[in-house]
Coordinates of C-alpha atoms in Angstrom, one line a residue:
Chain R
X12 CA -24.5 20.6 23.8
X13 CA -23.9 23.7 26.3
X14 CA -25.0 26.8 25.1
X15 CA -24.0 30.1 26.4
X16 CA -26.3 33.0 24.8
X17 CA -23.4 36.0 25.9
X18 CA -19.9 35.7 26.9
X19 CA -19.3 35.2 30.2
X20 CA -17.4 37.5 32.5
X21 CA -13.4 37.0 32.2
X22 CA -12.3 34.8 30.2
X23 CA -14.5 32.0 28.2
X24 CA -11.2 30.0 28.5
X25 CA -11.2 29.9 31.9
X26 CA -14.8 28.6 31.8
X27 CA -13.8 26.1 29.2
X28 CA -11.1 24.9 31.0
X29 CA -12.9 24.3 34.4
X30 CA -11.6 22.4 37.9
X31 CA -8.7 20.4 36.8
X32 CA -9.9 17.9 39.3
X33 CA -13.1 17.4 37.7
X34 CA -11.4 16.2 34.2
X35 CA -11.9 12.6 33.0
X36 CA -9.0 10.3 32.8
X37 CA -7.7 10.9 29.1
X38 CA -9.0 8.3 26.4
X39 CA -6.4 7.0 24.4
X40 CA -8.4 3.8 23.5
X41 CA -10.9 4.8 20.8
X42 CA -8.4 6.6 18.4
X43 CA -7.6 3.1 16.8
X44 CA -11.1 1.7 16.9
X45 CA -12.2 4.9 15.0
X46 CA -9.8 4.6 12.5
X47 CA -10.4 1.2 12.0
X48 CA -14.0 2.1 11.3
X49 CA -13.1 4.7 9.1
X50 CA -10.3 2.7 6.8
X51 CA -13.1 -0.1 6.3
X52 CA -16.2 2.5 5.3
X53 CA -14.0 4.6 3.2
X54 CA -12.1 1.4 1.6
X55 CA -15.6 0.8 -0.7
X56 CA -15.2 4.3 -2.2
X57 CA -11.4 5.2 -2.2
X58 CA -10.4 3.3 -5.4
X59 CA -12.1 6.3 -6.9
X60 CA -9.2 8.4 -5.8
X61 CA -5.9 8.1 -5.3
X62 CA -2.5 9.3 -3.7
X63 CA -1.8 11.7 -6.3
X64 CA -5.5 12.7 -6.7
X65 CA -7.0 12.2 -3.1
X66 CA -10.3 13.2 -1.8
X67 CA -10.0 16.0 0.9
X68 CA -12.6 16.1 3.1
X69 CA -12.8 19.7 5.2
X70 CA -15.0 20.8 8.1
X71 CA -16.7 22.6 5.3
X72 CA -17.8 19.4 3.2
X73 CA -18.8 18.1 6.4
X74 CA -21.1 21.0 7.5
X75 CA -22.1 22.3 3.8
X76 CA -25.3 20.7 3.4
X77 CA -26.2 21.9 7.1
X78 CA -26.6 25.6 6.5
X79 CA -27.5 26.3 2.9
X80 CA -26.8 30.0 3.2
X81 CA -23.4 30.6 5.1
X82 CA -23.1 34.6 5.3
X83 CA -18.9 33.6 6.6
X84 CA -18.4 31.7 2.7
X85 CA -19.0 34.9 1.1
X86 CA -15.5 36.7 0.0
X87 CA -15.6 39.4 1.6
X88 CA -16.6 37.0 4.7
X89 CA -13.9 34.4 4.1
X90 CA -11.5 37.5 4.1
X91 CA -12.9 39.0 7.6
X92 CA -12.9 35.4 8.8
X93 CA -8.9 35.5 8.0
X94 CA -8.4 38.3 9.6
X95 CA -9.7 37.7 12.8
X96 CA -8.3 34.4 12.5
X97 CA -4.9 36.0 13.0
X98 CA -6.1 38.2 15.7
X99 CA -6.5 35.3 17.5
X100 CA -3.0 34.2 16.7
X101 CA -1.7 37.3 18.1
X102 CA -3.8 37.7 21.4
X103 CA -2.5 33.9 22.5
X104 CA 0.9 34.8 22.9
X105 CA -0.2 38.2 24.6
X106 CA -0.2 41.1 21.7
X107 CA -2.0 44.1 23.1
X108 CA -3.3 45.9 20.2
X109 CA -4.7 49.0 19.7
X110 CA -5.4 48.8 16.0
X111 CA -7.0 45.4 15.5
X112 CA -7.3 46.0 11.6
X113 CA -3.9 47.4 10.9
X114 CA -2.3 44.5 13.4
X115 CA -4.6 41.7 11.4
X116 CA -3.7 42.7 8.3
X117 CA 0.0 42.8 8.8
X118 CA 0.0 39.4 10.4
X119 CA -2.1 37.9 7.8
X120 CA 0.2 40.0 4.8
X121 CA 3.4 38.3 6.5
X122 CA 1.7 35.0 6.7
X123 CA 1.5 33.6 3.3
X124 CA -1.9 34.9 2.7
X125 CA -4.3 33.2 0.0
X126 CA -3.8 35.4 -3.0
X127 CA -7.8 34.6 -3.9
X128 CA -8.4 36.8 -0.5
X129 CA -5.4 39.4 -1.4
X130 CA -7.2 40.4 -4.6
X131 CA -10.7 40.5 -3.0
X132 CA -9.0 43.1 -0.5
X133 CA -6.7 45.0 -3.1
X134 CA -10.1 45.3 -5.3
X135 CA -12.2 47.0 -2.3
X136 CA -12.7 50.6 -2.9
X137 CA -11.6 53.1 0.4
X138 CA -15.4 52.2 1.5
X139 CA -15.4 48.7 1.3
X140 CA -11.8 48.9 3.4
X141 CA -13.3 51.1 5.9
X142 CA -16.3 48.8 6.3
X143 CA -14.0 45.9 6.8
X144 CA -11.8 47.5 9.2
X145 CA -14.9 48.6 11.1
X146 CA -16.0 45.0 11.2
X147 CA -13.3 43.4 11.9
X148 CA -12.3 45.6 15.1
X149 CA -15.7 45.3 16.0
X150 CA -15.0 41.4 16.1
X151 CA -11.5 41.6 17.6
X152 CA -13.4 43.8 20.7
X153 CA -15.9 40.8 21.2
X154 CA -13.0 38.4 20.9
X155 CA -10.7 40.3 23.3
X156 CA -13.5 41.3 25.7
X157 CA -14.0 37.1 25.5
X158 CA -10.7 35.7 25.7
X159 CA -9.0 38.3 28.6
X160 CA -5.6 37.2 29.3
X161 CA -4.5 34.0 27.8
X162 CA -2.0 33.2 30.8
X163 CA 1.5 32.5 29.7
X164 CA 1.4 29.3 31.8
X165 CA -1.2 27.7 29.6
X166 CA -0.2 25.3 26.4
X167 CA -1.8 27.4 23.7
X168 CA -1.4 26.2 20.0
X169 CA -2.9 28.8 17.3
X170 CA -4.8 27.7 13.5
X171 CA -3.3 24.0 14.4
X172 CA -3.4 22.1 10.9
X173 CA -4.1 18.7 10.7
X174 CA -3.4 16.1 7.2
X175 CA -4.8 13.1 7.7
X176 CA -4.1 10.6 5.4
X177 CA -6.4 7.4 5.1
X178 CA -7.0 4.3 2.8
X179 CA -3.4 4.6 1.6
X180 CA -3.7 8.7 1.1
X181 CA -6.3 8.0 -1.5
X182 CA -9.0 10.2 1.3
X183 CA -7.2 12.6 3.3
X184 CA -8.9 14.7 6.5
X185 CA -8.0 18.5 6.5
X186 CA -8.6 20.6 9.6
X187 CA -7.6 24.1 11.3
X188 CA -8.4 24.6 14.5
X189 CA -8.1 28.5 15.3
X190 CA -7.2 27.8 19.1
X191 CA -5.8 24.6 21.1
X192 CA -5.8 24.7 24.6
X193 CA -3.9 22.3 26.7
X194 CA -1.9 19.2 25.9
X195 CA -2.8 15.3 25.2
X196 CA 0.1 14.7 26.7
X197 CA -1.2 15.1 30.4
X198 CA -3.0 12.0 32.3
X199 CA -6.2 13.7 32.4
X200 CA -8.4 14.4 29.7
X201 CA -7.7 18.1 29.3
X202 CA -7.3 20.0 25.7
X203 CA -10.0 22.1 24.7
X204 CA -10.7 22.5 21.0
X205 CA -11.6 26.2 20.4
X206 CA -13.3 27.5 16.6
X207 CA -13.8 31.2 16.4
X208 CA -16.4 32.1 13.9
X209 CA -17.2 35.3 12.9
X210 CA -20.9 34.6 11.8
X211 CA -23.6 33.4 14.2
X212 CA -23.5 29.9 15.2
X213 CA -25.9 27.9 13.9
X214 CA -26.9 24.4 13.2
X215 CA -24.0 23.5 11.9
X216 CA -21.9 24.2 14.5
X217 CA -22.5 20.4 16.5
X218 CA -21.0 19.0 13.2
X219 CA -18.3 21.0 12.8
X220 CA -17.1 20.6 16.4
X221 CA -17.0 16.7 16.2
X222 CA -15.4 17.2 12.9
X223 CA -12.8 18.7 14.6
X224 CA -12.9 16.3 17.9
X225 CA -12.6 13.4 15.3
X226 CA -9.8 14.8 13.7
X227 CA -7.7 15.7 16.8
X228 CA -8.3 12.0 18.2
X229 CA -6.9 10.6 14.9
X230 CA -3.6 13.2 14.8
X231 CA -3.0 12.5 18.2
X232 CA -4.5 9.2 19.3
X233 CA -5.8 10.9 22.7
X234 CA -9.6 12.7 22.3
X235 CA -9.6 16.2 23.2
X236 CA -11.7 16.9 26.0
X237 CA -14.0 19.4 25.1
X238 CA -14.6 21.2 21.2
X239 CA -15.9 24.8 21.2
X240 CA -16.9 27.6 19.1
X241 CA -17.0 31.0 19.9
X242 CA -19.1 33.5 17.5
X243 CA -17.1 36.9 17.9
X244 CA -20.7 38.1 16.0
X245 CA -23.1 37.4 18.9
X246 CA -20.8 36.5 22.0
X247 CA -22.8 33.1 21.8
X248 CA -20.3 30.3 23.4
X249 CA -20.9 26.5 22.4
X250 CA -19.5 23.8 23.9
X251 CA -19.4 20.0 24.1
X252 CA -17.6 17.3 26.1
X253 CA -16.4 14.9 23.8
X254 CA -16.9 11.3 24.0
X255 CA -17.4 7.9 22.1
X256 CA -21.1 8.9 20.9
X257 CA -19.5 12.4 19.5
X258 CA -16.5 10.6 17.9
X259 CA -19.0 7.9 16.4
X260 CA -21.3 10.6 14.9
X261 CA -18.4 12.2 13.7
X262 CA -17.2 9.5 11.8
X263 CA -20.8 8.8 10.4
X264 CA -20.4 12.7 9.0
X265 CA -17.2 11.9 7.3
X266 CA -18.4 8.5 5.3
X267 CA -21.8 10.1 4.4
X268 CA -19.2 13.2 2.9
X269 CA -17.5 10.4 1.2
X270 CA -20.1 8.5 -0.2
X271 CA -22.0 11.0 -1.6
Chain S
X27 CA 20.4 -5.6 0.3
X28 CA 17.5 -4.0 1.9
X29 CA 16.7 -0.5 2.9
X30 CA 13.1 -0.5 4.2
X31 CA 11.6 2.2 6.1
X32 CA 9.3 1.6 9.3
X33 CA 6.1 3.6 8.8
X34 CA 3.7 3.4 11.7
X35 CA 0.6 5.4 12.5
X36 CA 0.4 7.3 15.5
X37 CA -2.3 5.1 17.1
X38 CA -1.3 4.9 20.6
X39 CA 0.2 7.5 22.6
X40 CA 3.7 5.6 23.0
X41 CA 3.9 4.7 19.5
X42 CA 7.0 6.8 19.0
X43 CA 8.5 5.4 22.3
X44 CA 8.1 2.0 20.8
X45 CA 9.6 2.5 17.3
X46 CA 12.7 4.0 19.5
X47 CA 12.9 1.4 21.9
X48 CA 12.7 -1.2 19.0
X49 CA 15.6 0.0 17.3
X50 CA 18.4 -2.1 16.2
X51 CA 21.4 -2.4 18.6
X52 CA 23.9 -3.2 15.8
X53 CA 24.8 0.2 13.7
X54 CA 26.9 0.8 10.5
X55 CA 29.9 3.1 11.2
X56 CA 31.9 4.7 8.0
X57 CA 35.5 3.9 7.6
X58 CA 37.8 6.3 6.0
X59 CA 37.4 4.6 2.8
X60 CA 34.2 5.4 3.0
X61 CA 34.8 8.6 3.4
X62 CA 37.5 8.7 0.8
X63 CA 34.9 7.3 -1.5
X64 CA 32.4 9.5 -1.1
X65 CA 34.8 12.5 -1.5
X66 CA 35.6 11.5 -4.9
X67 CA 32.3 10.7 -6.3
X68 CA 30.9 13.8 -4.8
X69 CA 34.3 15.9 -6.0
X70 CA 33.6 14.4 -9.4
X71 CA 30.8 16.3 -9.7
X72 CA 31.2 20.0 -11.0
X73 CA 30.0 23.0 -9.3
X74 CA 31.6 26.3 -9.6
X75 CA 30.5 27.6 -5.8
X76 CA 30.2 25.6 -2.7
X77 CA 27.1 23.9 -2.5
X78 CA 25.0 22.5 0.3
X79 CA 23.1 18.6 -0.2
X80 CA 20.3 18.1 2.1
X81 CA 17.4 15.9 2.1
X82 CA 15.0 18.3 1.2
X83 CA 16.8 18.3 -1.8
X84 CA 17.0 15.0 -2.5
X85 CA 12.8 15.0 -2.0
X86 CA 12.8 17.3 -4.8
X87 CA 15.1 15.3 -6.7
X88 CA 17.7 17.7 -6.9
X89 CA 15.2 20.7 -8.2
X90 CA 16.2 23.6 -6.9
X91 CA 13.7 25.5 -4.7
X92 CA 12.6 28.8 -4.7
X93 CA 14.8 31.9 -3.7
X94 CA 15.1 31.3 0.7
X95 CA 13.0 34.0 2.0
X96 CA 12.1 34.5 5.7
X97 CA 8.5 34.4 6.7
X98 CA 7.1 32.8 10.3
X99 CA 6.8 29.5 9.3
X100 CA 10.6 29.7 7.8
X101 CA 11.2 31.1 11.5
X102 CA 9.1 29.0 13.7
X103 CA 11.2 25.9 14.3
X104 CA 14.5 27.8 15.1
X105 CA 12.9 30.0 17.8
X106 CA 10.5 26.7 18.7
X107 CA 13.9 24.5 19.2
X108 CA 15.1 27.4 21.0
X109 CA 12.5 27.6 23.2
X110 CA 12.2 24.2 24.5
X111 CA 16.0 23.8 24.6
X112 CA 15.6 26.9 27.2
X113 CA 12.6 25.4 28.8
X114 CA 14.5 21.9 29.6
X115 CA 17.4 24.2 31.1
X116 CA 14.7 26.4 33.0
X117 CA 11.6 24.9 34.3
X118 CA 10.8 28.4 35.5
X119 CA 10.2 30.0 32.5
X120 CA 6.9 28.9 30.2
X121 CA 7.0 28.2 26.5
X122 CA 5.4 31.5 25.8
X123 CA 7.5 33.3 27.5
X124 CA 10.9 31.3 26.7
X125 CA 10.0 31.4 22.6
X126 CA 9.6 35.5 23.6
X127 CA 13.2 35.1 24.8
X128 CA 14.5 34.1 21.6
X129 CA 13.1 36.5 19.9
X130 CA 14.3 39.2 22.4
X131 CA 17.8 37.5 21.9
X132 CA 18.2 38.1 17.9
X133 CA 16.7 41.6 18.4
X134 CA 19.4 42.4 20.4
X135 CA 22.0 41.3 18.8
X136 CA 20.5 42.7 15.7
X137 CA 20.3 46.3 17.6
X138 CA 24.3 45.8 18.3
X139 CA 25.4 45.3 15.0
X140 CA 26.1 41.2 15.5
X141 CA 23.7 40.1 12.8
X142 CA 24.8 39.8 9.6
X143 CA 22.2 41.0 6.5
X144 CA 19.6 37.9 5.8
X145 CA 19.9 36.5 9.3
X146 CA 16.9 35.6 11.4
X147 CA 18.1 38.8 13.4
X148 CA 17.9 41.3 10.9
X149 CA 14.5 40.1 9.6
X150 CA 13.4 40.3 12.9
X151 CA 14.3 43.6 13.7
X152 CA 12.5 45.1 10.5
X153 CA 9.3 43.2 11.5
X154 CA 6.3 45.4 12.8
X155 CA 5.0 44.4 16.7
X156 CA 2.0 42.6 14.9
X157 CA 4.5 40.6 12.5
X158 CA 6.9 39.9 15.5
X159 CA 3.7 38.6 17.4
X160 CA 2.6 36.0 14.6
X161 CA 6.6 34.9 14.3
X162 CA 5.9 34.4 18.4
X163 CA 3.0 32.2 17.7
X164 CA 4.5 30.3 15.3
X165 CA 7.4 29.2 17.6
X166 CA 5.0 28.7 20.2
X167 CA 3.4 26.3 18.2
X168 CA 6.3 24.8 16.5
X169 CA 8.1 24.2 20.6
X170 CA 4.5 22.7 21.8
X171 CA 4.4 20.2 19.0
X172 CA 8.0 19.6 19.7
X173 CA 7.3 19.7 23.5
X174 CA 4.3 17.0 22.5
X175 CA 6.7 14.6 20.6
X176 CA 9.2 15.2 23.7
X177 CA 7.0 13.8 26.4
X178 CA 6.0 10.9 24.3
X179 CA 9.4 9.2 24.9
X180 CA 10.6 6.8 27.4
X181 CA 14.5 7.7 27.1
X182 CA 16.0 10.7 27.5
X183 CA 16.5 13.3 25.1
X184 CA 18.0 17.2 24.4
X185 CA 17.1 19.7 21.6
X186 CA 20.0 19.3 19.2
X187 CA 21.5 22.2 19.5
X188 CA 22.0 22.5 15.6
X189 CA 21.3 20.6 12.5
X190 CA 24.2 18.1 11.5
X191 CA 27.1 19.4 9.1
X192 CA 29.7 17.2 6.9
X193 CA 32.1 19.3 4.9
X194 CA 33.1 17.0 2.3
X195 CA 37.0 16.9 1.3
X196 CA 38.3 18.4 -1.9
X197 CA 34.3 18.7 -3.0
X198 CA 33.1 22.0 -1.7
X199 CA 30.3 20.4 -0.9
X200 CA 28.5 20.7 2.8
X201 CA 25.9 17.6 4.0
X202 CA 23.1 18.8 6.1
X203 CA 21.3 16.6 8.2
X204 CA 18.4 17.8 10.0
X205 CA 17.8 17.3 13.6
X206 CA 15.3 18.2 16.3
X207 CA 15.8 15.7 19.3
X208 CA 18.7 13.5 19.9
X209 CA 17.9 10.4 22.1
X210 CA 20.7 9.2 24.7
X211 CA 23.9 10.0 23.5
X212 CA 22.7 10.0 19.9
X213 CA 21.7 6.4 19.9
X214 CA 18.5 7.8 17.8
X215 CA 17.4 11.0 16.3
X216 CA 13.8 12.6 15.9
X217 CA 13.5 15.2 13.2
X218 CA 9.7 16.8 13.0
X219 CA 8.3 18.2 10.0
X220 CA 5.1 19.8 9.1
X221 CA 2.4 18.7 6.2
X222 CA 2.2 14.9 5.5
X223 CA 5.1 12.9 4.2
X224 CA 5.3 12.2 0.8
X225 CA 6.6 9.6 -1.2
X226 CA 9.8 10.8 -1.4
X227 CA 9.8 11.3 2.3
X228 CA 12.0 7.5 2.8
X229 CA 14.9 8.9 1.0
X230 CA 14.8 12.3 2.7
X231 CA 15.0 10.2 6.2
X232 CA 18.1 8.0 4.9
X233 CA 19.9 11.0 3.3
X234 CA 19.4 12.7 6.8
X235 CA 20.5 9.4 8.3
X236 CA 23.8 9.1 6.2
X237 CA 24.8 12.9 6.3
X238 CA 24.1 12.5 10.2
X239 CA 26.4 9.5 10.0
X240 CA 29.4 11.2 7.8
X241 CA 29.0 14.1 10.3
X242 CA 29.3 12.0 13.7
X243 CA 33.1 12.4 14.4
X244 CA 33.1 8.8 15.1
X245 CA 31.4 7.7 12.2
X246 CA 28.8 5.7 14.2
X247 CA 25.1 5.8 12.7
X248 CA 22.4 6.0 15.0
X249 CA 20.2 3.2 15.7
X250 CA 17.3 4.9 13.9
X251 CA 16.8 8.0 12.8
X252 CA 12.9 9.1 13.1
X253 CA 10.8 11.5 11.2
X254 CA 7.7 12.5 12.8
X255 CA 4.8 14.2 10.7
X256 CA 2.5 15.6 13.8
X257 CA 0.2 17.0 11.7
X258 CA -0.8 13.7 10.1
X259 CA 0.1 11.6 12.7
X260 CA 2.5 9.8 10.9
X261 CA 6.1 8.5 12.2
X262 CA 8.3 7.3 9.4
X263 CA 11.8 5.5 10.4
X264 CA 14.8 3.8 8.8
X265 CA 17.1 2.1 10.8
X266 CA 21.4 3.2 10.2
X267 CA 22.3 -0.1 8.7
X268 CA 24.9 -0.6 5.9
X269 CA 22.7 -0.7 3.2
X270 CA 20.2 2.6 4.4
X271 CA 23.7 4.6 5.2
X272 CA 24.9 3.9 1.3
X273 CA 21.3 4.1 0.1
X274 CA 21.3 8.3 1.7
X275 CA 24.7 8.6 0.3
X276 CA 24.1 7.4 -3.3
X277 CA 21.0 9.6 -3.2
X278 CA 22.9 13.0 -1.6
X279 CA 25.1 12.0 -4.7
X280 CA 22.5 12.0 -7.2
X281 CA 21.2 15.4 -5.8
X282 CA 24.5 16.9 -6.4
X283 CA 24.5 15.9 -10.1
X284 CA 20.8 16.8 -10.9
X285 CA 21.9 20.2 -9.2
X286 CA 25.3 20.4 -11.1
X287 CA 23.2 19.1 -14.5
X288 CA 19.5 20.6 -14.6
X289 CA 19.0 20.1 -17.9
X290 CA 19.6 16.7 -17.8
X291 CA 18.1 14.8 -15.0
X292 CA 17.8 11.5 -16.4
X293 CA 21.6 11.4 -16.1
X294 CA 21.0 11.0 -12.2

């Protein structure tokens, strides 16, 4: 895993995309084998679940035991993360903002926001709301500086959701990736998955990123080229090239969660 | 008569192309007698207003939906399909710009009074720039997914200009078939959905097949009606056979019955 301790000059996306000529051929072979291993492994435990009441495995399940204390999971941290995630969506399409908190809040409210988090927002007093606004603005400023301007010619998707039924729907892999650059239809590996976190990057990052890579591979049948995590708290960026070893480790992570 | 659907995991990039390529050549064609029969059946189901029946209603067993309101999620398909249509016409624009142009067109029409109240344009006209940016992002996401689906096809495709509608004579009923990509001259139709296909996805697809077949001026069924759920990596397809079209029509009539008698669902 590559660790960059400070935000690189210019766009982190430029760094992640690299030189087109240096990209390997796309891997459209691994998905079938990975799915078969998963289905076989999950078959042992799938009888405990049904299609109407499936076991849903998310990134949070996979990383939970790696970080005993995760400040981002606290309610206010989740609210902050939700607002910054909305801000990612806005700047990905070239939106220029001089009020990051206000814009993120408007976008979040119009976009079927979580009732639980809405309740937390409504319960904040004036000081708490001001603190949240300051925090979100600071994270948004780090993000804007790092992403710079996303070229309009790039294929960019935001908040990409996956919900993959396995073992006849008794087990579901569920995931959301903040930013996906590139398309799986190109002849070279070209998709980069970026997770944006408002926490410092912890020991669970590797596990989280390979879960993203596995789910995306099963979703599209093509392995992504790279996975990355950017922390708006510290400006750190970690990235990893996706290969069969990484995807195999992700399969082991999922099987471990299902057997718990 | 069997009316099975074909379920395929998107385990290979060419899975969709193979599903369409393998479609049977012989398809069903509805006759005037079929149209009369549908008209009589739906006409016998009382309604005090004009009704619209579609696959979504069939999948929910005729249960009424919550009242519709525009949201970025509700707007993404119309704007995203429009963006990909623009892109197919002119490779000079990017998907992001094409989606922005779709929004700007609707805003222009709203500004000149050419959008009725409750329309997407009227809703967009009252949005804050940040909300418009989110709508834009949703449209780009949808268009990107649709572009990936289209890129995996081996045959010529076009983005459907609109869903297919069939006004059933003397029944105060319109059937709607949802469609996103049309392959060839309607040989196959691809419908893209978010989320995961439920157990009622097959009946929903057959309802779309039936509505599309009746909406066709010559009454010709597509060789295959294909549902793609990119979020789940699943493809589901039904063939344009007599059995599937009839089953789809029956489900549309059943949905109309449930809508007209909400307290008596068993009767359906």
